[in-house]
Amino acid sequence: DALLEFKSEFELRNPPEFLDEFIYDYLVPVDVNSWANSSDCCYWDGITCDVTSGVVIGVDLTFSCLHGHFKPNSSLFGLRHLQDLNLAYNDFNASPIPSGFNKLMGLRRLNLSHSWFSGQIPPENLHLTKLVSLGLSSCFNLSQSRPLFIEKPFLVQLAQNLTKLRHLYMSYVNISPEIPQMISNLTSLRSIHLHKCHLFGRLPLNALLSPAIKSIDLSTNPYLESYLPELNGSNSLVLVYLDLSETSLSGNIPDSIGNLKHLNVLKIQDSNITGKIPISIGSLSHLTSLILSSSKLSGSLPSSIGNLSYLNTLSLSSNNFAGEIPSSIQNLNRLTYVDVGNNEFTGTLPPNINSLSNLEYFDASLNFFIHIQTKFVNLVYLDLTYFKTQEPFDFGIFWHLKLLKVLFLSHLNATTTIDLNILLSSHLKSLTTLGLSGNHVSPRNMSSVSILSSQLNRLEMSDCGITRFPEFIRTQQYMSIINLSNNGIKYRS
Ligand SMILES: *[C@@H]1O[C@H](CO)[C@@H](O)[C@H](O)[C@H]1NC(C)=O
Ligand SMILES: *[C@@H]1O[C@H](CO)[C@@H](O)[C@H](O)[C@H]1NC(C)=O
Ligand SMILES: *[C@@H]1O[C@H](CO)[C@@H](O)[C@H](O)[C@H]1NC(C)=O
Ligand SMILES: *[C@@H]1O[C@H](CO)[C@@H](O)[C@H](O)[C@H]1NC(C)=O
Ligand SMILES: *[C@@H]1O[C@H](CO)[C@@H](O)[C@H](O)[C@H]1NC(C)=O
Ligand SMILES: *[C@@H]1O[C@H](CO)[C@@H](O)[C@H](O)[C@H]1NC(C)=O
Ligand SMILES: *[C@@H]1O[C@H](CO)[C@@H](O)[C@H](O)[C@H]1NC(C)=O
Ligand SMILES: *[C@@H]1O[C@H](CO)[C@@H](O)[C@H](O)[C@H]1NC(C)=O
Ligand SMILES: *[C@@H]1O[C@H](CO)[C@@H](O)[C@H](O)[C@H]1NC(C)=O
Ligand SMILES: *[C@@H]1O[C@H](CO)[C@@H](O)[C@H](O)[C@H]1NC(C)=O
Ligand SMILES: *[C@@H]1O[C@H](CO)[C@@H](O)[C@H](O)[C@H]1NC(C)=O
Ligand SMILES: *[C@@H]1O[C@H](CO)[C@@H](O)[C@H](O)[C@H]1NC(C)=O
């Protein structure tokens, strides 16, 4: 009865618009419509009962299309034996989180994430001392309007009371107060996700690096100051995921990072970390994503990077890296995404870099590279802007790239004039974006250029020395951005 009544407290509606469409890829909606008074509730979708006593111990209503205000005296709070409650991905229409959850003293897992609750998270819910997992994350769109927030003592009390907590997800909750030292008392913590929580002050990361910790996301807290401690104790050795992007992280990456043998993802973009990537990075043999862009790193890449054989994403853009790309990078044949743009890399790209046959995105723009070959047959995105070729350039090298959608070749500083007939004709079928600004484009037979792609929507051809309007544009019905400034195009009647 309590369950049926709970169901009747809400309307069933289509999933709310604030949820990303991609959630359909990994969540199957729970079918509350199948609940009927005539059948045993233990067999209803989303319900789990204790095998011996028959009492309801689990309610999983993830993504059930519940819509409406969550009542402070909801009949849900009558289910006193609940251990596991998941209400994530519903639409509670900016209701405050009721303090009544504290009646469910047996709860081990409570998940209210992405369900549009708003206002203060009631401290009464910290009476749930058996909690092992607590999900209170909001999502970007919801946090814009009426955010969830906590008052200052909440985290201290949480650390005092929820001593069994393993998983704490409070992304997009306005936490503001400094993370108290007390958080280090949560020694059972396996994962802590506090993305975009307005955290500030100094956080000794050591406080979070308990021996059991596996996943830390403190990203997008720009006033959170920290540094990476030595990672050579017994702490943090099982860490799998570390995201400290968009924080005021400073200092170097310590050599001891190599001890994090289980690390899959290391993300420290938009930070103030300095120094080199240590050679020991090669010991992170399970790493799949290494994202260090827009920081203040320098020096050359250690060739040990070629040991990261599971790496699929490498993003090092907008740092001060210099020297040559080590040839060991050719071993990384799972790479699909490489961005080394906006650094001071020199020399040629490694000759065997073509073995990276899975590469789909490659940005080498704004460096001092002098030679390029591209046989990356799966490439979809290629940015070579400001590639300092300074020599004749064979534009035929792009013909292999049948899947290429985006090609930026602006400001190549090549001595070769680009003949669009050669670059475009009967190749590059999928092209949607082409950047050629600052190169000399042959003014001859501009009128006869034929392009196979019919999906071009962006064309950058400023400063190309052309004097005729490129006629091929007229057949491109999806065109939305054209830049032909600083040419000598003459009006033609
Ligand atoms: C379920 O059925 C019983 C017996 O017919 C009835 O007493 C009860 O009120 C019903 N509950 C709901 C929520 O409809
Ligand atoms: C959610 O936020 C994104 C990013 O700002 C925006 O593009 C989108 O329209 C928003 N969706 C809704 C339903 O508000
Ligand atoms: C909850 O409170 C409202 C009004 O305060 C009342 O009408 C309703 O019957 C109550 N529901 C339960 C389940 O106690
Ligand atoms: C901690 O939990 C106990 C037992 O449930 C409760 O009495 C106490 O008020 C809680 N403390 C806080 C700060 O919530
Ligand atoms: C809450 O549930 C959602 C959907 O099942 C899941 O993705 C998320 O990890 C859960 N959060 C916690 C803290 O368990
Ligand atoms: C938290 O840990 C500190 C130092 O480890 C200890 O002194 C303190 O008593 C702990 N607090 C609680 C509430 O357990
Ligand atoms: C960790 O490394 C630091 C610096 O290299 C060193 O001072 C410290 O003794 C090391 N600690 C352990 C436990 O090895
Ligand atoms: C980096 O440091 C500069 C100056 O010290 C500061 O202005 C900036 O906000 C910092 N950026 C980040 C992401 O910490
Ligand atoms: C890289 O791998 C080789 C062979 O597996 C190993 O000998 C070497 O120690 C590794 N280097 C690093 C820095 O991990
Ligand atoms: C282009 O290359 C020439 C040498 O061929 C060099 O003098 C010039 O500075 C380069 N221009 C830019 C913008 O790099
Ligand atoms: C382009 O013009 C040159 C010289 O005028 C000519 O030799 C060449 O055949 C023309 N190419 C095409 C495709 O029309
Ligand atoms: C077109 O290109 C010129 C030169 O690169 C640039 O200055 C201008 O801002 C661009 N215009 C637009 C609308 O993007």
XYZ file of C-alpha atoms and ligand atoms in Angstrom:
661
model
C 0.000 0.000 0.000
C 2.795 2.382 0.862
C 4.381 1.782 -2.526
C 1.140 2.260 -4.447
C 0.435 5.383 -2.490
C 3.927 6.676 -3.169
C 3.387 6.091 -6.865
C 0.087 7.990 -6.723
C 1.861 10.995 -5.172
C 3.352 11.678 -8.622
C 2.388 12.028 -12.210
C 4.160 9.833 -14.699
C 5.563 12.019 -17.449
C 8.072 11.798 -20.220
C 11.646 12.118 -18.957
C 12.350 15.749 -18.080
C 14.218 17.911 -20.548
C 17.020 18.698 -18.132
C 18.349 15.171 -18.549
C 20.835 14.615 -21.314
C 19.557 12.444 -24.083
C 22.532 10.123 -23.716
C 21.157 8.697 -20.485
C 19.045 6.424 -22.694
C 22.338 4.792 -23.647
C 22.983 3.478 -20.178
C 19.744 3.545 -18.213
C 16.641 1.459 -18.722
C 13.573 3.180 -17.261
C 11.962 1.376 -14.326
C 8.358 0.595 -15.215
C 6.200 1.834 -12.339
C 3.086 1.239 -14.436
C 3.524 -2.455 -13.894
C 2.797 -1.991 -10.202
C -0.685 -3.287 -9.395
C -2.490 -3.943 -6.166
C -3.443 -7.469 -7.123
C 0.089 -8.854 -7.302
C 2.903 -9.453 -4.810
C 4.915 -6.239 -4.644
C 8.118 -8.229 -4.261
C 7.855 -8.989 -7.983
C 7.283 -5.435 -9.099
C 9.843 -3.711 -11.253
C 12.415 -1.973 -9.038
C 11.381 -3.642 -5.768
C 13.535 -5.958 -3.693
C 12.256 -7.863 -0.658
C 14.087 -9.659 2.071
C 14.015 -13.351 1.122
C 13.126 -14.599 4.561
C 10.932 -11.900 6.094
C 9.390 -10.609 2.850
C 9.716 -6.943 3.858
C 10.638 -4.402 1.187
C 14.336 -3.614 1.535
C 15.099 -2.095 -1.854
C 13.334 0.500 -4.006
C 15.071 1.378 -7.251
C 13.096 3.986 -9.138
C 15.991 5.271 -11.222
C 14.659 7.061 -14.290
C 10.994 6.211 -13.660
C 9.473 9.391 -15.072
C 8.100 10.416 -11.670
C 7.078 14.056 -11.784
C 5.840 16.297 -9.002
C 6.444 17.731 -5.580
C 8.033 15.365 -3.071
C 5.809 15.430 0.022
C 7.463 15.971 3.410
C 5.271 13.161 4.764
C 5.540 10.920 1.701
C 4.265 7.407 2.290
C 7.688 6.220 1.200
C 8.915 7.015 4.705
C 6.685 4.237 6.018
C 8.960 1.612 4.479
C 11.031 1.334 7.635
C 13.087 -1.650 6.508
C 14.514 0.005 3.401
C 18.233 -0.466 2.938
C 18.596 0.655 -0.627
C 16.755 3.609 -2.184
C 17.497 5.014 -5.612
C 15.379 7.880 -6.940
C 17.975 9.222 -9.379
C 16.876 10.778 -12.693
C 13.303 11.728 -11.837
C 11.779 15.192 -11.750
C 10.746 16.380 -8.296
C 10.134 19.860 -9.576
C 12.509 21.761 -7.284
C 11.047 20.261 -4.062
C 13.188 20.572 -0.980
C 14.706 17.285 0.151
C 12.423 16.123 2.965
C 14.058 15.532 6.317
C 11.825 12.460 6.560
C 14.482 10.294 4.928
C 15.999 10.115 8.407
C 13.141 7.791 9.402
C 14.662 5.162 7.150
C 17.325 4.279 9.697
C 18.343 1.073 7.925
C 19.375 2.837 4.712
C 22.762 1.859 3.370
C 22.434 3.416 -0.043
C 20.524 6.622 -0.725
C 20.619 8.075 -4.214
C 18.756 11.311 -4.955
C 21.049 12.454 -7.769
C 19.791 14.283 -10.876
C 16.209 14.456 -9.657
C 15.707 18.162 -9.310
C 15.597 18.624 -5.615
C 16.596 22.120 -4.509
C 17.321 24.116 -1.385
C 19.198 23.116 1.725
C 20.074 19.480 2.253
C 18.570 18.787 5.677
C 21.188 17.889 8.271
C 18.677 15.469 9.807
C 19.555 13.066 7.023
C 22.961 12.678 8.655
C 21.266 10.487 11.243
C 21.470 7.697 8.708
C 24.634 6.311 10.232
C 24.531 3.062 8.260
C 24.924 4.859 4.933
C 27.565 3.375 2.702
C 26.648 5.378 -0.369
C 25.116 8.844 -0.619
C 24.212 10.425 -3.949
C 23.080 14.054 -3.816
C 24.498 15.310 -7.100
C 22.549 17.810 -9.057
C 23.248 18.466 -12.710
C 24.411 21.474 -14.610
C 21.052 22.767 -15.755
C 19.385 22.343 -12.373
C 22.189 23.998 -10.461
C 21.685 27.096 -12.595
C 18.225 27.840 -11.283
C 17.670 26.743 -7.697
C 20.711 24.923 -6.431
C 21.086 22.434 -3.654
C 23.251 23.746 -0.868
C 24.498 22.863 2.598
C 25.243 24.961 5.642
C 28.706 25.084 7.096
C 28.696 22.302 9.716
C 27.209 19.744 7.313
C 30.471 18.199 6.120
C 31.956 18.105 9.605
C 28.870 16.355 10.902
C 28.857 14.075 7.898
C 32.422 13.017 8.654
C 31.482 12.437 12.296
C 28.316 10.480 11.671
C 28.608 8.649 8.369
C 31.718 6.721 9.284
C 30.862 3.799 6.996
C 30.527 5.987 3.922
C 32.249 4.621 0.838
C 30.710 6.720 -1.926
C 29.907 10.410 -1.661
C 28.554 12.145 -4.774
C 27.616 15.788 -4.303
C 28.542 17.379 -7.628
C 26.892 20.738 -8.368
C 25.823 21.140 -4.753
C 26.820 24.553 -3.448
C 29.158 23.517 -0.655
C 31.133 26.771 -0.406
C 32.676 26.196 3.021
C 36.212 24.950 3.087
C 36.532 21.199 2.991
C 37.169 20.430 6.632
C 40.193 18.378 7.668
C 37.601 16.099 9.183
C 36.978 14.627 5.744
C 40.131 12.599 6.334
C 38.221 10.760 9.063
C 36.151 9.132 6.329
C 38.680 6.356 6.026
C 36.237 4.009 4.300
C 35.762 6.394 1.388
C 36.158 4.754 -2.034
C 34.852 7.566 -4.199
C 34.225 11.257 -3.718
C 32.762 13.382 -6.500
C 32.503 17.099 -5.748
C 32.551 18.575 -9.258
C 31.606 22.252 -9.348
C 30.737 22.726 -5.694
C 32.190 26.238 -5.186
C 34.817 24.758 -2.897
C 37.556 27.078 -1.810
C 40.526 27.190 0.512
C 43.453 24.840 0.821
C 42.775 21.158 0.539
C 45.553 18.846 1.622
C 44.886 16.076 -0.904
C 46.539 13.701 1.534
C 43.355 13.980 3.560
C 41.479 12.217 0.772
C 44.127 9.734 -0.240
C 43.083 6.964 2.098
C 44.342 3.450 1.394
C 40.956 2.507 -0.084
C 40.247 5.520 -2.277
C 39.543 4.707 -5.919
C 37.911 7.728 -7.470
C 38.340 11.461 -6.822
C 36.637 14.196 -8.819
C 37.153 17.705 -7.474
C 37.064 19.365 -10.887
C 35.772 22.856 -11.606
C 36.313 24.365 -8.196
C 38.528 27.238 -9.379
C 39.308 28.565 -5.900
C 40.284 25.221 -4.439
C 44.036 25.341 -3.790
C 46.043 22.191 -3.625
C 49.097 20.330 -4.824
C 49.854 16.705 -5.564
C 51.503 15.123 -2.514
C 54.101 12.358 -2.634
C 52.277 9.185 -3.580
C 54.744 6.704 -2.199
C 53.072 5.670 1.037
C 50.497 2.939 1.344
C 47.805 5.494 0.620
C 45.916 5.873 -2.641
C 47.569 2.883 -4.271
C 44.282 1.651 -5.667
C 43.305 5.007 -7.181
C 41.645 4.520 -10.563
C 40.250 7.967 -11.381
C 41.669 11.386 -10.513
C 40.182 14.602 -11.894
C 41.552 17.888 -10.546
C 40.781 19.972 -13.633
C 39.877 23.649 -13.278
C 41.170 23.927 -9.759
C 43.995 26.072 -8.405
C 46.250 23.055 -8.259
C 49.886 24.125 -8.319
C 53.293 22.526 -7.919
C 54.728 19.649 -9.919
C 53.638 16.159 -10.798
C 55.729 14.105 -8.350
C 57.857 11.183 -9.563
C 55.907 9.049 -7.157
C 52.842 9.325 -9.403
C 54.255 6.196 -10.993
C 53.073 4.281 -7.917
C 49.426 4.691 -8.893
C 49.533 1.460 -10.844
C 45.754 1.188 -11.177
C 45.120 4.683 -12.489
C 42.865 4.750 -15.580
C 42.162 8.440 -15.861
C 44.380 11.387 -14.939
C 42.776 14.755 -15.692
C 44.451 17.971 -14.622
C 43.512 20.477 -17.285
C 43.121 24.225 -16.678
C 45.343 24.184 -13.636
C 48.566 25.829 -12.543
C 50.678 22.690 -12.359
C 54.228 23.293 -13.514
C 57.334 21.284 -14.283
C 57.816 18.258 -16.463
C 55.903 15.071 -16.957
C 58.033 12.628 -14.930
C 59.548 9.560 -16.592
C 57.674 7.457 -14.080
C 54.435 8.232 -15.948
C 55.354 5.165 -18.018
C 54.542 2.985 -15.017
C 50.853 3.858 -15.161
C 50.240 0.856 -17.319
C 46.417 0.981 -17.075
C 46.076 4.610 -18.071
C 43.452 5.221 -20.763
C 43.157 9.035 -20.543
C 45.943 11.501 -19.866
C 44.532 15.009 -19.963
C 46.901 17.782 -18.920
C 45.938 20.589 -21.283
C 45.893 24.330 -20.496
C 48.306 24.126 -17.596
C 51.875 25.347 -17.155
C 53.814 22.177 -17.887
C 57.069 22.334 -19.831
C 60.043 20.262 -20.915
C 59.998 17.399 -23.342
C 57.757 14.368 -23.236
C 59.470 11.350 -21.691
C 59.729 8.473 -24.115
C 58.284 6.241 -21.384
C 54.931 7.612 -22.514
C 55.153 4.886 -25.129
C 54.568 2.359 -22.325
C 50.990 3.485 -21.843
C 49.630 0.883 -24.180
C 45.965 1.322 -23.175
C 45.977 5.061 -23.748
C 43.157 6.269 -25.979
C 43.078 9.980 -25.121
C 46.160 12.177 -24.903
C 45.568 15.869 -24.440
C 48.573 18.095 -23.787
C 47.493 21.252 -25.574
C 48.273 24.792 -24.424
C 51.273 24.085 -22.214
C 54.909 24.937 -22.839
C 56.084 21.505 -23.934
C 59.100 21.567 -26.218
C 61.417 19.166 -27.975
C 60.402 16.372 -30.297
C 57.500 14.022 -29.844
C 59.180 10.764 -28.763
C 59.033 8.060 -31.381
C 57.745 5.610 -28.751
C 54.353 7.243 -29.226
C 53.913 5.031 -32.247
C 53.333 2.114 -29.835
C 50.111 3.644 -28.624
C 47.903 2.100 -31.225
C 44.718 2.502 -29.186
C 44.924 6.270 -29.381
C 41.809 7.811 -30.857
C 42.335 11.377 -29.646
C 45.585 13.334 -29.622
C 45.806 17.051 -28.961
C 49.323 18.472 -28.698
C 48.314 21.878 -30.093
C 49.670 25.208 -28.866
C 53.009 24.094 -27.466
C 56.584 24.510 -28.638
C 57.149 21.060 -30.037
C 59.766 20.934 -32.759
C 61.098 18.548 -35.317
C 59.171 16.112 -37.398
C 56.317 13.995 -36.222
C 57.686 10.488 -35.659
C 57.905 8.693 -39.001
C 55.950 5.683 -37.794
C 53.221 7.733 -36.209
C 51.049 6.391 -39.010
C 50.744 3.168 -37.049
C 48.184 5.007 -34.963
C 45.499 3.676 -37.232
C 42.652 4.296 -34.764
C 43.320 7.997 -34.509
C 40.190 10.065 -35.154
C 41.180 13.439 -33.723
C 44.601 14.970 -34.207
C 45.495 18.540 -33.326
C 49.118 19.541 -33.876
C 48.431 23.216 -34.489
C 50.547 26.108 -33.169
C 53.838 24.282 -32.775
C 57.146 24.291 -34.623
C 56.782 21.010 -36.452
C 58.436 20.951 -39.827
C 57.126 17.911 -41.598
C 53.957 15.925 -41.670
C 52.774 12.693 -43.143
C 49.206 11.651 -42.529
C 48.093 8.174 -43.216
C 45.720 8.085 -40.294
C 42.943 6.463 -42.235
C 40.304 6.928 -39.543
C 40.984 10.574 -38.939
C 37.853 12.726 -38.553
C 39.474 15.890 -37.180
C 42.858 17.296 -38.185
C 44.177 20.670 -37.093
C 47.583 21.737 -38.422
C 47.076 25.487 -38.062
C 50.408 27.344 -37.881
C 52.282 24.225 -38.847
C 55.641 25.716 -39.787
C 56.287 23.621 -42.822
C 58.556 26.200 -44.508
C 59.007 23.884 -47.409
C 57.029 22.614 -50.363
C 53.927 20.863 -49.113
C 52.228 17.985 -50.842
C 48.506 18.507 -50.400
C 47.899 15.072 -51.838
C 48.759 13.630 -48.404
C 45.200 14.288 -47.289
C 43.638 12.099 -49.946
C 43.745 9.009 -47.737
C 41.556 10.697 -45.209
C 38.207 9.631 -46.565
C 36.460 10.089 -43.204
C 37.869 13.540 -42.551
C 35.234 16.075 -41.522
C 37.319 18.905 -40.135
C 40.570 20.092 -41.721
C 42.372 23.176 -40.481
C 45.427 24.097 -42.523
C 45.477 27.840 -41.907
C 48.804 29.698 -41.758
C 50.962 26.788 -42.827
C 53.826 29.066 -43.814
C 54.497 26.664 -46.654
C 56.178 27.788 -49.805
C 53.620 25.927 -51.871
C 50.575 27.570 -53.391
C 47.416 25.591 -52.690
C 45.581 24.424 -55.762
C 42.063 23.740 -54.542
C 41.574 21.379 -57.456
C 44.259 19.158 -56.043
C 43.203 19.492 -52.419
C 39.494 18.920 -52.893
C 38.727 17.115 -56.081
C 37.406 13.573 -55.715
C 38.673 13.199 -52.144
C 37.580 14.339 -48.709
C 34.014 13.239 -49.270
C 32.931 13.956 -45.706
C 34.422 17.405 -45.226
C 32.302 19.855 -43.210
C 34.940 22.385 -42.132
C 37.916 23.673 -44.053
C 40.402 26.273 -42.824
C 42.935 27.604 -45.303
C 43.384 31.201 -44.134
C 46.772 32.760 -44.523
C 47.944 30.386 -47.218
C 48.371 31.349 -50.803
C 45.578 29.754 -52.776
C 46.115 29.594 -56.485
C 43.829 32.069 -58.174
C 43.914 30.017 -61.360
C 40.861 27.944 -62.232
C 39.092 28.833 -58.971
C 35.967 28.694 -61.033
C 36.482 25.085 -61.979
C 37.030 23.712 -58.445
C 34.722 20.823 -57.867
C 34.251 19.442 -54.402
C 32.878 16.043 -53.614
C 31.549 16.884 -50.189
C 28.150 18.548 -50.158
C 28.163 19.026 -46.402
C 30.610 21.890 -46.079
C 29.318 24.291 -43.441
C 32.396 26.293 -42.541
C 35.040 27.727 -44.835
C 37.874 29.939 -43.622
C 39.761 31.435 -46.526
C 40.865 34.884 -45.418
C 44.240 36.203 -46.584
C 44.494 33.661 -49.365
C 45.266 36.014 -52.215
C 42.246 34.992 -54.244
C 40.604 37.453 -56.585
C 37.530 35.489 -57.648
C 34.612 34.363 -55.526
C 35.042 30.589 -55.073
C 32.149 29.329 -57.179
C 32.047 25.920 -55.521
C 30.548 27.535 -52.423
C 27.301 28.036 -54.319
C 26.548 24.328 -54.325
C 27.118 23.923 -50.588
C 23.647 24.158 -49.119
C 24.669 23.684 -45.453
C 27.179 26.524 -45.445
C 26.868 28.625 -42.297
C 30.266 30.312 -41.810
C 32.301 31.777 -44.643
C 35.302 34.015 -44.112
C 36.804 35.415 -47.300
C 38.131 38.619 -45.777
C 41.391 40.208 -46.843
C 41.398 38.811 -50.321
C 41.248 40.804 -53.474
C 37.863 39.540 -54.625
C 36.419 41.835 -57.194
C 32.760 42.334 -57.841
C 31.793 40.431 -60.949
C 28.554 41.340 -62.647
C -5.176 -2.645 -2.291
O -6.209 -3.622 -2.162
C -6.681 -3.803 -0.832
C -7.658 -4.953 -0.826
O -8.504 -4.880 -1.925
C -7.277 -2.496 -0.351
O -7.735 -2.630 0.982
C -6.254 -1.413 -0.433
O -6.825 -0.146 -0.088
C -5.647 -1.286 -1.819
N -4.569 -0.347 -1.789
C -4.443 0.611 -2.682
C -3.286 1.548 -2.472
O -5.153 0.772 -3.642
C 20.996 22.522 -20.337
O 22.211 23.231 -20.390
C 22.802 23.219 -21.653
C 24.150 23.885 -21.555
O 24.028 25.201 -21.099
C 21.872 23.918 -22.656
O 22.457 23.870 -23.927
C 20.550 23.187 -22.680
O 19.639 23.848 -23.506
C 19.960 23.108 -21.295
N 18.767 22.296 -21.340
C 17.658 22.637 -20.692
C 16.504 21.720 -20.846
O 17.605 23.629 -20.005
C 0.552 14.293 4.343
O 0.100 15.572 4.749
C -1.039 16.019 4.034
C -1.360 17.428 4.474
O -0.492 17.886 5.458
C -2.191 15.097 4.280
O -3.300 15.522 3.523
C -1.808 13.686 3.837
O -2.830 12.783 4.169
C -0.537 13.258 4.535
N -0.129 11.991 3.951
C 0.351 10.993 4.661
C 0.780 9.768 3.922
O 0.453 11.058 5.873
C 24.499 11.556 14.247
O 23.690 10.405 14.341
C 23.071 10.238 15.589
C 22.347 8.915 15.587
O 21.453 8.840 14.543
C 22.146 11.410 15.859
O 21.569 11.284 17.124
C 22.928 12.706 15.770
O 22.059 13.798 15.897
C 23.645 12.769 14.443
N 24.466 13.952 14.401
C 24.255 14.885 13.488
C 25.186 16.043 13.572
O 23.405 14.814 12.650
C 22.921 6.969 -8.440
O 22.257 6.279 -9.452
C 22.736 6.557 -10.740
C 21.849 5.853 -11.745
O 21.776 4.492 -11.487
C 24.194 6.107 -10.833
O 24.708 6.459 -12.095
C 24.992 6.800 -9.744
O 26.311 6.307 -9.759
C 24.379 6.539 -8.397
N 25.087 7.280 -7.379
C 25.538 6.718 -6.276
C 26.204 7.603 -5.291
O 25.428 5.543 -6.080
C 39.121 12.464 13.285
O 40.477 12.108 13.171
C 41.306 12.786 14.068
C 42.742 12.468 13.763
O 42.864 11.262 13.085
C 40.914 12.381 15.497
O 41.716 13.081 16.406
C 39.459 12.729 15.730
O 39.044 12.263 16.981
C 38.603 12.115 14.656
N 37.246 12.607 14.825
C 36.220 11.794 14.867
C 34.893 12.455 15.046
O 36.310 10.598 14.755
C 58.376 9.482 -0.351
O 59.176 10.310 -1.158
C 59.701 11.439 -0.471
C 60.427 12.307 -1.481
O 61.077 11.544 -2.433
C 60.627 10.956 0.655
O 61.094 12.072 1.368
C 59.823 10.044 1.573
O 60.684 9.486 2.535
C 59.176 8.911 0.788
N 58.304 8.160 1.666
C 58.239 6.828 1.625
C 57.276 6.201 2.554
O 58.908 6.150 0.878
C 46.937 30.318 -11.881
O 47.743 31.307 -11.289
C 47.402 32.625 -11.688
C 48.418 33.590 -11.128
O 49.128 33.039 -10.084
C 46.008 32.930 -11.219
O 45.640 34.212 -11.614
C 45.060 31.922 -11.859
O 43.772 32.136 -11.393
C 45.500 30.520 -11.548
N 44.679 29.619 -12.324
C 44.232 28.503 -11.855
C 43.379 27.679 -12.756
O 44.503 28.155 -10.732
C 58.479 0.655 -20.030
O 58.309 -0.714 -20.398
C 59.487 -1.442 -20.413
C 59.170 -2.800 -20.969
O 57.940 -3.256 -20.492
C 60.031 -1.512 -18.997
O 61.230 -2.218 -18.999
C 60.293 -0.102 -18.519
O 60.706 -0.122 -17.183
C 59.042 0.729 -18.633
N 59.373 2.093 -18.300
C 58.680 2.786 -17.455
C 59.135 4.164 -17.183
O 57.705 2.360 -16.910
C 57.620 31.700 -42.322
O 58.836 31.103 -42.733
C 59.901 32.007 -42.950
C 61.096 31.215 -43.427
O 60.761 30.471 -44.545
C 60.214 32.772 -41.688
O 61.197 33.731 -41.935
C 58.945 33.445 -41.194
O 59.187 34.058 -39.941
C 57.842 32.433 -41.032
N 56.613 33.108 -40.651
C 55.926 32.748 -39.580
C 54.679 33.520 -39.327
O 56.263 31.831 -38.876
C 44.077 24.956 -63.921
O 44.763 25.946 -64.645
C 46.033 25.522 -65.155
C 46.718 26.702 -65.807
O 45.810 27.631 -66.253
C 45.791 24.392 -66.127
O 47.048 23.915 -66.597
C 45.081 23.269 -65.400
O 44.766 22.244 -66.308
C 43.793 23.765 -64.804
N 43.218 22.707 -64.010
C 41.924 22.413 -64.020
C 41.474 21.269 -63.172
O 41.129 23.037 -64.678
C 37.755 36.538 -40.725
O 39.154 36.353 -40.775
C 39.892 37.502 -40.387
C 41.352 37.211 -40.643
O 41.709 35.947 -40.199
C 39.615 37.782 -38.947
O 40.332 38.919 -38.522
C 38.142 38.024 -38.770
O 37.846 38.178 -37.404
C 37.326 36.862 -39.317
N 35.935 37.240 -39.313
C 35.008 36.521 -38.712
C 33.619 37.042 -38.796
O 35.280 35.487 -38.139
